[in-house]
Short mmCIF file of C-alpha atoms in Angstrom, two decimals:
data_model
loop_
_atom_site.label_atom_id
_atom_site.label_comp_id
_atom_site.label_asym_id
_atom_site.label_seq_id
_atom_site.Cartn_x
_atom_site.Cartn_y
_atom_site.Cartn_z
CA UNK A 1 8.86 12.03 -4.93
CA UNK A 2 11.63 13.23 -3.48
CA UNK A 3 13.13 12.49 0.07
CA UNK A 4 15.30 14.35 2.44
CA UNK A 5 16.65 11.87 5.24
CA UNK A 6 17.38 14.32 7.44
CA UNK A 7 14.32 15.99 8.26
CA UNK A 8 11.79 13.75 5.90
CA UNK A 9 10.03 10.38 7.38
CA UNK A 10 8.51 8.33 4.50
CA UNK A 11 5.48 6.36 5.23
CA UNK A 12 3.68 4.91 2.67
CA UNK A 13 0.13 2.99 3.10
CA UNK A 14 -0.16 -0.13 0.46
CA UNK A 15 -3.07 -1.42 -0.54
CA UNK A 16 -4.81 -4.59 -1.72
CA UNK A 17 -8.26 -4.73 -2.86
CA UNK A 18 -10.96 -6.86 -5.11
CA UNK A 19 -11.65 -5.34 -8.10
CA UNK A 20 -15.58 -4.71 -6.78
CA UNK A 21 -13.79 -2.34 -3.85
CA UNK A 22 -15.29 1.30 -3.33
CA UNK A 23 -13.76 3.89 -1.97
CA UNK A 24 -15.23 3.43 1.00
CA UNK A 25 -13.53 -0.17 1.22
CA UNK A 26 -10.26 1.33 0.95
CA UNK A 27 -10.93 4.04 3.75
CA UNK A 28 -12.24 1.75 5.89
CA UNK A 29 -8.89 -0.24 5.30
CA UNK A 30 -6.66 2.50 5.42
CA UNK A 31 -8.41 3.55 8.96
CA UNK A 32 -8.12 0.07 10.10
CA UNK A 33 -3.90 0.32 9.66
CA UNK A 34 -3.93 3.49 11.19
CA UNK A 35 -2.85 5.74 8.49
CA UNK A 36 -2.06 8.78 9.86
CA UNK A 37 0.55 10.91 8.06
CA UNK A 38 1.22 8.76 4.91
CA UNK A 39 2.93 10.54 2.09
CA UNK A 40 1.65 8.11 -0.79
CA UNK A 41 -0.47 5.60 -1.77
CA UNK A 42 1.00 2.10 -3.14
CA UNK A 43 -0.65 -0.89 -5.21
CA UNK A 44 0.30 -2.99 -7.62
CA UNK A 45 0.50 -1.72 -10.93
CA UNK A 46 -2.00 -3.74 -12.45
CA UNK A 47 -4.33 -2.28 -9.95
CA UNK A 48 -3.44 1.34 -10.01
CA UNK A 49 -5.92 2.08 -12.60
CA UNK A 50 -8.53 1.07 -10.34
CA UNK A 51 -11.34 3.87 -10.64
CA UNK A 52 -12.00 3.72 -6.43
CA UNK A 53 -8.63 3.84 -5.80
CA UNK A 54 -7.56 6.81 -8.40
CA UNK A 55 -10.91 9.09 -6.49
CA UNK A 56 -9.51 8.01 -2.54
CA UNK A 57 -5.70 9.47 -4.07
CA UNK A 58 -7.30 12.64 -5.68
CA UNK A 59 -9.42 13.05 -2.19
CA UNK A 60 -6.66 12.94 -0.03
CA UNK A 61 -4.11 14.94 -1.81
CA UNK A 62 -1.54 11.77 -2.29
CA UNK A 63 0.47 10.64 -4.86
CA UNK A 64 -0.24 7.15 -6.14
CA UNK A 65 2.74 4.37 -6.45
CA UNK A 66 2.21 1.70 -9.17
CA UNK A 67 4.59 -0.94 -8.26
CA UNK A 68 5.97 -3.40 -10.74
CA UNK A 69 5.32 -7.03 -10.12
CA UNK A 70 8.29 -8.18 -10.37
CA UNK A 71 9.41 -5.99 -7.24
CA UNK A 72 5.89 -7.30 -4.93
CA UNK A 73 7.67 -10.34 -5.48
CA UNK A 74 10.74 -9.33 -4.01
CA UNK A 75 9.35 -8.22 -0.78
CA UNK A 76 9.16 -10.30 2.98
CA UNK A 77 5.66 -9.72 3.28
CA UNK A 78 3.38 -12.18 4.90
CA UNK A 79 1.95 -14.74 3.26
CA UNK A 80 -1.42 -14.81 2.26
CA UNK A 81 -3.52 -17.89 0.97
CA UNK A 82 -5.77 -15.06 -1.31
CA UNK A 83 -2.44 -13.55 -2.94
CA UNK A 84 -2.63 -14.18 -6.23
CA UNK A 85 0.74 -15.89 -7.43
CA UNK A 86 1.77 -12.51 -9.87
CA UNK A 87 2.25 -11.22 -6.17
CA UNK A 88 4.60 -13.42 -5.20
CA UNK A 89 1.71 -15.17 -2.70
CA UNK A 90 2.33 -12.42 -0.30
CA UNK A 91 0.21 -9.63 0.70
CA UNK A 92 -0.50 -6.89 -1.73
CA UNK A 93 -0.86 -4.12 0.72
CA UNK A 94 2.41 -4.98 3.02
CA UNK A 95 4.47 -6.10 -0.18
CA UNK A 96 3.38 -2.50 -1.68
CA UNK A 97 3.97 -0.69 1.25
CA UNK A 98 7.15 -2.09 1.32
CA UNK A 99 8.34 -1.71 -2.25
CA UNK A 100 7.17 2.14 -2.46
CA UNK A 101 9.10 2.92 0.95
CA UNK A 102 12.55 1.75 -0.43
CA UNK A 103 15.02 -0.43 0.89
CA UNK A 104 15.11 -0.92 4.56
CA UNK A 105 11.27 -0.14 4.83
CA UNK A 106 9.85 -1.76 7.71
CA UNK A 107 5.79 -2.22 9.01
CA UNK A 108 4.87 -0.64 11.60
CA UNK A 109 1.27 -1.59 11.74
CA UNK A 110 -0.55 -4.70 11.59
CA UNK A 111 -1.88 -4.71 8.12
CA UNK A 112 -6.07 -3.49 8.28
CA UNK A 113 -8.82 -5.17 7.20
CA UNK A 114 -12.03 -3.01 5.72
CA UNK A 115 -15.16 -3.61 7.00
CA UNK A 116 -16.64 -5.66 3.98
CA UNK A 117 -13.40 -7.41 3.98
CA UNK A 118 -13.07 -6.17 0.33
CA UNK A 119 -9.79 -4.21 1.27
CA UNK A 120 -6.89 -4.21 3.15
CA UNK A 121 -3.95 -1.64 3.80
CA UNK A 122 -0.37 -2.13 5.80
CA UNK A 123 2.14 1.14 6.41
CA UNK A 124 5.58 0.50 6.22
CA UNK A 125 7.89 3.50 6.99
CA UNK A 126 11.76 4.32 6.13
CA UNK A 127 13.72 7.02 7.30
CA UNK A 128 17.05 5.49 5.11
CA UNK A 129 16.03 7.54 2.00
#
């Protein structure tokens, strides 16, 4: 993906999810953050596979970031007490979000919850690339 700082906003929606998520789950998270205008998708990449989450990036036309592990770990996300430790005990969706955007991403939403709690997605935006 290519970015253009002087006319190009990146905003990228991470997302964290249980393996039994639908697509559904992960709309209902993404609508929860308020994902408006997002130019990619971000999880980690031993999610990225996911079958619900490879349908939601063909539906909506985005790219899909798989972000190494080591670099979820690297990220000032919140912490979360269902992180597992490969994620650095942060959250998967703001630690993705962050990661994809580059450095000096920032959030810019509280990170959204999906209705059966099976999801949830952050946005964190950068306009340093």
């Amino acid at each position: 993906m290519e970015h253009n700082a002087l006319n190009k906003l990146v905003r990228i929606a991470g997302l964290g999810f249980r393996a039994q998520a639908t697509v559904a789950s992960l709309r209902s998270a993404l609508q929860a953050a308020g994902a408006h205008g997002i130019s990619a998708l971000a999880t980690a990449e031993d999610k990225a596979q996911a079958p619900a989450l490879l349908q939601l990036a063909a539906e909506l036309g985005l790219p899909l970031v798989a972000v190494p592990l080591a670099d979820l770990q690297q990220q000032t996300a919140s912490a979360s007490p269902h992180a597992p430790a490969r994620y650095g005990g942060h959250s998967l969706a703001e630690a993705a979000a962050l990661a994809a955007a580059g450095i000096g991403a920032q959030l810019v939403t509280a990170r959204g919850i999906s209705a059966d709690r099976m999801a949830t997605a952050a946005i964190a935006e950068n306009t340093r690339l």
